[in-house]
mmCIF file of C-alpha atoms in Angstrom:
data_model
loop_
_atom_site.group_PDB
_atom_site.id
_atom_site.type_symbol
_atom_site.label_atom_id
_atom_site.label_comp_id
_atom_site.label_asym_id
_atom_site.label_seq_id
_atom_site.Cartn_x
_atom_site.Cartn_y
_atom_site.Cartn_z
ATOM 1 C CA UNK A 1 0.000 0.000 0.000
ATOM 2 C CA UNK A 2 1.190 3.523 -0.700
ATOM 3 C CA UNK A 3 2.098 5.845 2.167
ATOM 4 C CA UNK A 4 -0.192 8.834 2.944
ATOM 5 C CA UNK A 5 2.219 11.088 1.054
ATOM 6 C CA UNK A 6 2.216 8.772 -1.959
ATOM 7 C CA UNK A 7 -1.580 8.721 -1.790
ATOM 8 C CA UNK A 8 -1.695 12.533 -1.963
ATOM 9 C CA UNK A 9 0.467 12.487 -5.087
ATOM 10 C CA UNK A 10 -1.479 9.677 -6.765
ATOM 11 C CA UNK A 11 -4.765 11.415 -6.001
ATOM 12 C CA UNK A 12 -3.525 14.714 -7.429
ATOM 13 C CA UNK A 13 -1.951 13.109 -10.510
ATOM 14 C CA UNK A 14 -5.148 11.177 -11.201
ATOM 15 C CA UNK A 15 -7.219 14.375 -10.873
ATOM 16 C CA UNK A 16 -4.931 16.316 -13.208
ATOM 17 C CA UNK A 17 -4.978 13.604 -15.856
ATOM 18 C CA UNK A 18 -8.780 13.423 -15.624
ATOM 19 C CA UNK A 19 -9.108 17.231 -15.893
ATOM 20 C CA UNK A 20 -6.371 18.095 -18.390
ATOM 21 C CA UNK A 21 -5.271 14.836 -19.958
ATOM 22 C CA UNK A 22 -1.786 15.186 -18.480
ATOM 23 C CA UNK A 23 0.016 15.958 -15.223
ATOM 24 C CA UNK A 24 3.089 18.201 -15.218
ATOM 25 C CA UNK A 25 5.512 18.463 -12.305
ATOM 26 C CA UNK A 26 4.669 22.156 -11.932
ATOM 27 C CA UNK A 27 0.909 21.422 -11.752
ATOM 28 C CA UNK A 28 1.433 18.694 -9.158
ATOM 29 C CA UNK A 29 3.705 20.963 -7.110
ATOM 30 C CA UNK A 30 1.170 23.799 -7.218
ATOM 31 C CA UNK A 31 -1.736 21.528 -6.287
ATOM 32 C CA UNK A 32 0.081 19.975 -3.343
ATOM 33 C CA UNK A 33 1.901 23.172 -2.354
ATOM 34 C CA UNK A 34 5.338 21.549 -2.501
ATOM 35 C CA UNK A 35 8.565 22.292 -4.370
ATOM 36 C CA UNK A 36 8.980 20.808 -7.857
ATOM 37 C CA UNK A 37 12.105 18.968 -6.655
ATOM 38 C CA UNK A 38 9.960 17.134 -4.087
ATOM 39 C CA UNK A 39 7.515 16.187 -6.835
ATOM 40 C CA UNK A 40 10.339 14.802 -8.985
ATOM 41 C CA UNK A 41 11.615 12.654 -6.102
ATOM 42 C CA UNK A 42 8.148 11.281 -5.389
ATOM 43 C CA UNK A 43 7.452 10.635 -9.079
ATOM 44 C CA UNK A 44 10.666 8.621 -9.254
ATOM 45 C CA UNK A 45 9.543 6.598 -6.223
ATOM 46 C CA UNK A 46 6.060 6.065 -7.698
ATOM 47 C CA UNK A 47 7.721 4.938 -10.940
ATOM 48 C CA UNK A 48 9.939 2.497 -9.043
ATOM 49 C CA UNK A 49 6.861 1.114 -7.228
ATOM 50 C CA UNK A 50 5.050 0.767 -10.583
ATOM 51 C CA UNK A 51 2.235 3.256 -9.935
ATOM 52 C CA UNK A 52 3.310 5.291 -12.958
ATOM 53 C CA UNK A 53 5.813 5.421 -15.786
ATOM 54 C CA UNK A 54 8.001 8.519 -15.817
ATOM 55 C CA UNK A 55 10.324 9.634 -18.571
ATOM 56 C CA UNK A 56 12.394 12.691 -17.800
ATOM 57 C CA UNK A 57 11.368 15.657 -19.996
ATOM 58 C CA UNK A 58 8.564 13.607 -21.568
ATOM 59 C CA UNK A 59 6.086 13.326 -18.741
ATOM 60 C CA UNK A 60 4.323 10.546 -16.924
ATOM 61 C CA UNK A 61 1.437 8.147 -17.274
ATOM 62 C CA UNK A 62 -0.309 6.169 -14.591
ATOM 63 C CA UNK A 63 -0.088 2.401 -14.789
ATOM 64 C CA UNK A 64 -3.314 0.411 -14.380
ATOM 65 C CA UNK A 65 -2.312 -0.048 -10.715
ATOM 66 C CA UNK A 66 -1.800 3.725 -10.365
ATOM 67 C CA UNK A 67 -5.109 4.530 -12.084
ATOM 68 C CA UNK A 68 -7.017 2.099 -9.882
ATOM 69 C CA UNK A 69 -5.576 3.526 -6.670
ATOM 70 C CA UNK A 70 -5.858 7.114 -7.918
ATOM 71 C CA UNK A 71 -9.551 6.674 -8.684
ATOM 72 C CA UNK A 72 -10.141 4.990 -5.337
ATOM 73 C CA UNK A 73 -8.443 7.890 -3.528
ATOM 74 C CA UNK A 74 -10.440 10.533 -5.428
ATOM 75 C CA UNK A 75 -13.647 8.608 -4.691
ATOM 76 C CA UNK A 76 -12.695 8.391 -0.998
ATOM 77 C CA UNK A 77 -12.109 12.140 -0.865
ATOM 78 C CA UNK A 78 -15.456 12.899 -2.534
ATOM 79 C CA UNK A 79 -17.269 10.455 -0.240
ATOM 80 C CA UNK A 80 -15.823 12.083 2.875
ATOM 81 C CA UNK A 81 -16.743 15.551 1.602
ATOM 82 C CA UNK A 82 -20.302 14.373 0.981
ATOM 83 C CA UNK A 83 -20.477 12.748 4.411
ATOM 84 C CA UNK A 84 -19.320 15.914 6.179
ATOM 85 C CA UNK A 85 -21.840 17.960 4.179
ATOM 86 C CA UNK A 86 -24.666 15.598 5.161
ATOM 87 C CA UNK A 87 -23.810 15.795 8.854
ATOM 88 C CA UNK A 88 -23.788 19.573 8.660
ATOM 89 C CA UNK A 89 -20.108 20.519 8.787
ATOM 90 C CA UNK A 90 -19.586 24.121 7.719
ATOM 91 C CA UNK A 91 -18.632 24.248 4.028
ATOM 92 C CA UNK A 92 -15.499 26.323 4.651
ATOM 93 C CA UNK A 93 -14.112 23.564 6.911
ATOM 94 C CA UNK A 94 -14.865 20.517 4.782
ATOM 95 C CA UNK A 95 -11.782 20.405 2.535
ATOM 96 C CA UNK A 96 -9.313 20.830 5.402
ATOM 97 C CA UNK A 97 -11.200 18.304 7.530
ATOM 98 C CA UNK A 98 -11.126 15.715 4.751
ATOM 99 C CA UNK A 99 -7.417 16.326 4.211
ATOM 100 C CA UNK A 100 -6.913 15.809 7.946
ATOM 101 C CA UNK A 101 -8.820 12.555 8.263
ATOM 102 C CA UNK A 102 -8.686 10.719 4.946
ATOM 103 C CA UNK A 103 -5.374 8.939 5.625
ATOM 104 C CA UNK A 104 -6.353 7.959 9.156
ATOM 105 C CA UNK A 105 -9.443 5.932 8.341
ATOM 106 C CA UNK A 106 -9.341 2.253 7.470
ATOM 107 C CA UNK A 107 -10.999 1.088 4.266
ATOM 108 C CA UNK A 108 -13.520 -0.690 6.504
ATOM 109 C CA UNK A 109 -14.457 2.674 8.053
ATOM 110 C CA UNK A 110 -14.687 4.211 4.572
ATOM 111 C CA UNK A 111 -17.050 1.420 3.512
ATOM 112 C CA UNK A 112 -19.224 2.029 6.604
ATOM 113 C CA UNK A 113 -19.334 5.769 5.888
ATOM 114 C CA UNK A 114 -20.290 4.971 2.306
ATOM 115 C CA UNK A 115 -23.228 2.904 3.609
ATOM 116 C CA UNK A 116 -24.257 5.723 5.926
ATOM 117 C CA UNK A 117 -24.149 8.268 3.088
ATOM 118 C CA UNK A 118 -26.271 5.904 0.999
ATOM 119 C CA UNK A 119 -28.716 5.569 3.918
ATOM 120 C CA UNK A 120 -29.126 9.350 4.136
ATOM 121 C CA UNK A 121 -29.307 9.814 0.348
ATOM 122 C CA UNK A 122 -32.085 7.250 -0.040
ATOM 123 C CA UNK A 123 -34.472 9.369 2.029
ATOM 124 C CA UNK A 124 -33.954 13.144 2.350
ATOM 125 C CA UNK A 125 -36.208 13.105 5.442
ATOM 126 C CA UNK A 126 -33.370 11.365 7.267
ATOM 127 C CA UNK A 127 -31.092 14.356 6.648
ATOM 128 C CA UNK A 128 -33.863 16.702 7.792
ATOM 129 C CA UNK A 129 -34.320 14.630 10.979
ATOM 130 C CA UNK A 130 -30.577 14.808 11.673
ATOM 131 C CA UNK A 131 -30.595 18.587 11.181
ATOM 132 C CA UNK A 132 -33.538 18.985 13.540
ATOM 133 C CA UNK A 133 -31.659 17.039 16.231
ATOM 134 C CA UNK A 134 -28.609 19.273 15.665
ATOM 135 C CA UNK A 135 -30.796 22.392 15.851
ATOM 136 C CA UNK A 136 -32.176 21.266 19.229
ATOM 137 C CA UNK A 137 -28.699 21.267 20.710
ATOM 138 C CA UNK A 138 -27.195 18.792 23.169
ATOM 139 C CA UNK A 139 -29.427 17.245 25.803
ATOM 140 C CA UNK A 140 -32.679 18.678 24.449
ATOM 141 C CA UNK A 141 -34.104 15.603 22.711
#
């Protein structure tokens, strides 16, 4: 399994390729707020671990292994954002919260959260009921 840092890179590379059709070192560096030299080192490691194929000055492509994990990581991120929205987390906090928790949850926990999101999405009244409990405040139910 990739490390949390490797996951961040794979997620970002996957997103860039989906959005633009390619991922440049400068775009990855900007997206992750790191120096291009750090990106180059990580790309070389990801190449060695067969998540991508990197040719200096020519760019990179994700391997099928890299694509699979990249998509899974993007899906995890989107799921956690949706979950936090459903439970009423303030929009301005959601991205940072997801970044803070996504690497610390097991895939079993992610699967359970996915089921919970599905539960809420199947019946909007469930979300309304949750919001009414939150509006009551602690100890008032």
